[in-house]
PDB file of C-alpha atoms in Angstrom:
ATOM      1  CA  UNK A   1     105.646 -12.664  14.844  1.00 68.00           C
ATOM      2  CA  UNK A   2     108.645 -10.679  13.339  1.00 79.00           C
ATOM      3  CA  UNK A   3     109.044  -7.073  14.630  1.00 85.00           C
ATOM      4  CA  UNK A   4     109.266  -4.745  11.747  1.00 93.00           C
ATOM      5  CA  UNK A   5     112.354  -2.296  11.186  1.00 94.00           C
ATOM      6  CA  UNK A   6     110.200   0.600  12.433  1.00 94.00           C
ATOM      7  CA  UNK A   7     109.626  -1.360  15.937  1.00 93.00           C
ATOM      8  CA  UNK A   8     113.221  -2.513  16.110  1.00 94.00           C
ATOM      9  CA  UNK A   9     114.485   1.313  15.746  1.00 93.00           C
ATOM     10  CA  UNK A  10     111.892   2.479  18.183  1.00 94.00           C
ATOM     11  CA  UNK A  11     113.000  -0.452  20.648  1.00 94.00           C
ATOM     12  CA  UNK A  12     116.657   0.868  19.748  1.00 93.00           C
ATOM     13  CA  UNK A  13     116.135   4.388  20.721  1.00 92.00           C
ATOM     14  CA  UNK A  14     114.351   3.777  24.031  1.00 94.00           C
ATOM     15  CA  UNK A  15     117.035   1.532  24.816  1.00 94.00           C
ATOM     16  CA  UNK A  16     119.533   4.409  24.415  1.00 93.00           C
ATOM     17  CA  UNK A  17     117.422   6.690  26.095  1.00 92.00           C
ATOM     18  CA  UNK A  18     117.051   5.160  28.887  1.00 95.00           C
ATOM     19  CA  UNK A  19     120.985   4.492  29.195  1.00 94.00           C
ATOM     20  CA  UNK A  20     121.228   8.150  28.858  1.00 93.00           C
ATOM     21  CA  UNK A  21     122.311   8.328  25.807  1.00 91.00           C
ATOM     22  CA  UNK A  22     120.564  11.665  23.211  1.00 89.00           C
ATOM     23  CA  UNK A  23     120.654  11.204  19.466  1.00 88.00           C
ATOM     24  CA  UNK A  24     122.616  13.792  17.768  1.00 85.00           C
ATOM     25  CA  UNK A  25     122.495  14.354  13.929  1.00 83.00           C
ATOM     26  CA  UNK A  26     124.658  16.506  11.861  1.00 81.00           C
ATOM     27  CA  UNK A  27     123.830  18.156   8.592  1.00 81.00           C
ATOM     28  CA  UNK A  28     126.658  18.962   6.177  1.00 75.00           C
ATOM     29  CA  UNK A  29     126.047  20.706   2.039  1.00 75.00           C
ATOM     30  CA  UNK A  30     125.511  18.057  -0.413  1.00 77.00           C
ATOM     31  CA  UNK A  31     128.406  19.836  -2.417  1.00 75.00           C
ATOM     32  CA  UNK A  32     130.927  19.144   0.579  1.00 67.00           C
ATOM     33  CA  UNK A  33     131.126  15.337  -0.031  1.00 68.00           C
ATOM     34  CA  UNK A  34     134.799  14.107  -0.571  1.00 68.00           C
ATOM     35  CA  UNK A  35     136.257  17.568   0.151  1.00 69.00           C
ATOM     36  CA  UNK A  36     136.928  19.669   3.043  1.00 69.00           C
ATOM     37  CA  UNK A  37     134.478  21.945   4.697  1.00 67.00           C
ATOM     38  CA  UNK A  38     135.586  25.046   6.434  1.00 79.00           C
ATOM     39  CA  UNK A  39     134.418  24.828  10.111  1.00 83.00           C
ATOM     40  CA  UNK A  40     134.094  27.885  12.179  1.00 88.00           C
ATOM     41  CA  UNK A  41     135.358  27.646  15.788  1.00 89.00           C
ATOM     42  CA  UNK A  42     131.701  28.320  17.050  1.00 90.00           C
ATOM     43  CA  UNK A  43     130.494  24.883  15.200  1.00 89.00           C
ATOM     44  CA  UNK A  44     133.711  23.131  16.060  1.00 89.00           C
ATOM     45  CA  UNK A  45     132.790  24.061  20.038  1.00 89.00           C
ATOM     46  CA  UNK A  46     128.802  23.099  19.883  1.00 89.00           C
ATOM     47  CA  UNK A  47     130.282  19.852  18.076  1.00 89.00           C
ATOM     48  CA  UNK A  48     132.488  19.111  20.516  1.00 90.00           C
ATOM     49  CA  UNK A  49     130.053  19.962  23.452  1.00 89.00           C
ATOM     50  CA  UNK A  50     127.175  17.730  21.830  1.00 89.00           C
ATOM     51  CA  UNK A  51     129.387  15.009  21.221  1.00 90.00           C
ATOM     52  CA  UNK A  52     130.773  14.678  24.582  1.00 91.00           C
ATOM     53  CA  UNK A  53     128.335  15.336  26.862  1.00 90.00           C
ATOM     54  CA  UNK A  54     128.228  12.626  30.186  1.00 91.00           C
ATOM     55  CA  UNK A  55     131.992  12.332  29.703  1.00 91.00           C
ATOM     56  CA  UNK A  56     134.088  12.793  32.831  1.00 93.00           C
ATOM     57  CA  UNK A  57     136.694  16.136  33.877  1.00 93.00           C
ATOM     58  CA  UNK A  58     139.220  13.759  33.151  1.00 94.00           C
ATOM     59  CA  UNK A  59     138.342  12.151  30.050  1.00 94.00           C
ATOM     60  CA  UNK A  60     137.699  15.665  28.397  1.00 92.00           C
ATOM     61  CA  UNK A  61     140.937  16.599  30.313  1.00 94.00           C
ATOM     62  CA  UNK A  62     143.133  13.984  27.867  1.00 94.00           C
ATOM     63  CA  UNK A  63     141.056  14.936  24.829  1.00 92.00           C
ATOM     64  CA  UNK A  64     141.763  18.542  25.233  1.00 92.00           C
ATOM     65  CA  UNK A  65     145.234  17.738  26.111  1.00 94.00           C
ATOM     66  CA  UNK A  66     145.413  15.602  22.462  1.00 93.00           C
ATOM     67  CA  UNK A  67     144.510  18.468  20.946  1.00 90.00           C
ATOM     68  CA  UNK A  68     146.806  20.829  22.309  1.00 92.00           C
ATOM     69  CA  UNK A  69     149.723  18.587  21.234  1.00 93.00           C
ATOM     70  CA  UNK A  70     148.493  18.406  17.836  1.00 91.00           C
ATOM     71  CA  UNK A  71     148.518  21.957  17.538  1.00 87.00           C
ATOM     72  CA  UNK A  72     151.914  22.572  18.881  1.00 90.00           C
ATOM     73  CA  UNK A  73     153.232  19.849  16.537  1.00 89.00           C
ATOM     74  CA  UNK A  74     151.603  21.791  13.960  1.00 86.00           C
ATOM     75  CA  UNK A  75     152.822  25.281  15.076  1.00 87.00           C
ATOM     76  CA  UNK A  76     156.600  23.414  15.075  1.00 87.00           C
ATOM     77  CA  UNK A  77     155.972  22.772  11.163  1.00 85.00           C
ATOM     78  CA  UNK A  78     155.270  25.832  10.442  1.00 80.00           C
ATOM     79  CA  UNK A  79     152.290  24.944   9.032  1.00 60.00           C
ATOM     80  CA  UNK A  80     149.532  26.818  11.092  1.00 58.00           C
ATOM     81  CA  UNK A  81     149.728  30.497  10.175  1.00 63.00           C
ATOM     82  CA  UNK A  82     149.512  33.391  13.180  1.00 60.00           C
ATOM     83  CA  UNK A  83     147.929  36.408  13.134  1.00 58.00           C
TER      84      UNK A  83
END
């Protein structure tokens, strides 16, 4: 008998679940598609948190690290404005 999409998804999610694995969703205005949307550094944090939780200290370590040079290469252009 063919399992229906319902019992595939449910089958799915227990499956990640049990690999410890949480489902995250993210809700975004309807008006933002195919522009930019202002993100505070509060959401940008609780983003960041939620979307690597389980990783190691030294796989956040190079993330955080990627980021850092980004911004200095930024700061060199003259593009990211100081207060």
């Amino acid at each position: 008998m063919a399992i229906s999409n319902r019992e595939s998804q449910a089958a799915y999610r227990e499956r990640m679940y049990a690999a410890g694995y949480k489902q995250a969703r993210i809700w975004v205005p309807r008006k933002s598609e195919g522009r930019a949307v202002k993100m505070t550094r509060k959401t940008f944090i609780s983003n960041m948190d939620a979307l690597t939780a389980g990783w190691s200290n030294a796989r956040l370590s190079k993330i955080y690290n990627e980021f850092i040079k980004v911004i200095i290469n930024e700061n060199k252009k003259g593009k990211v404005k100081k207060k």
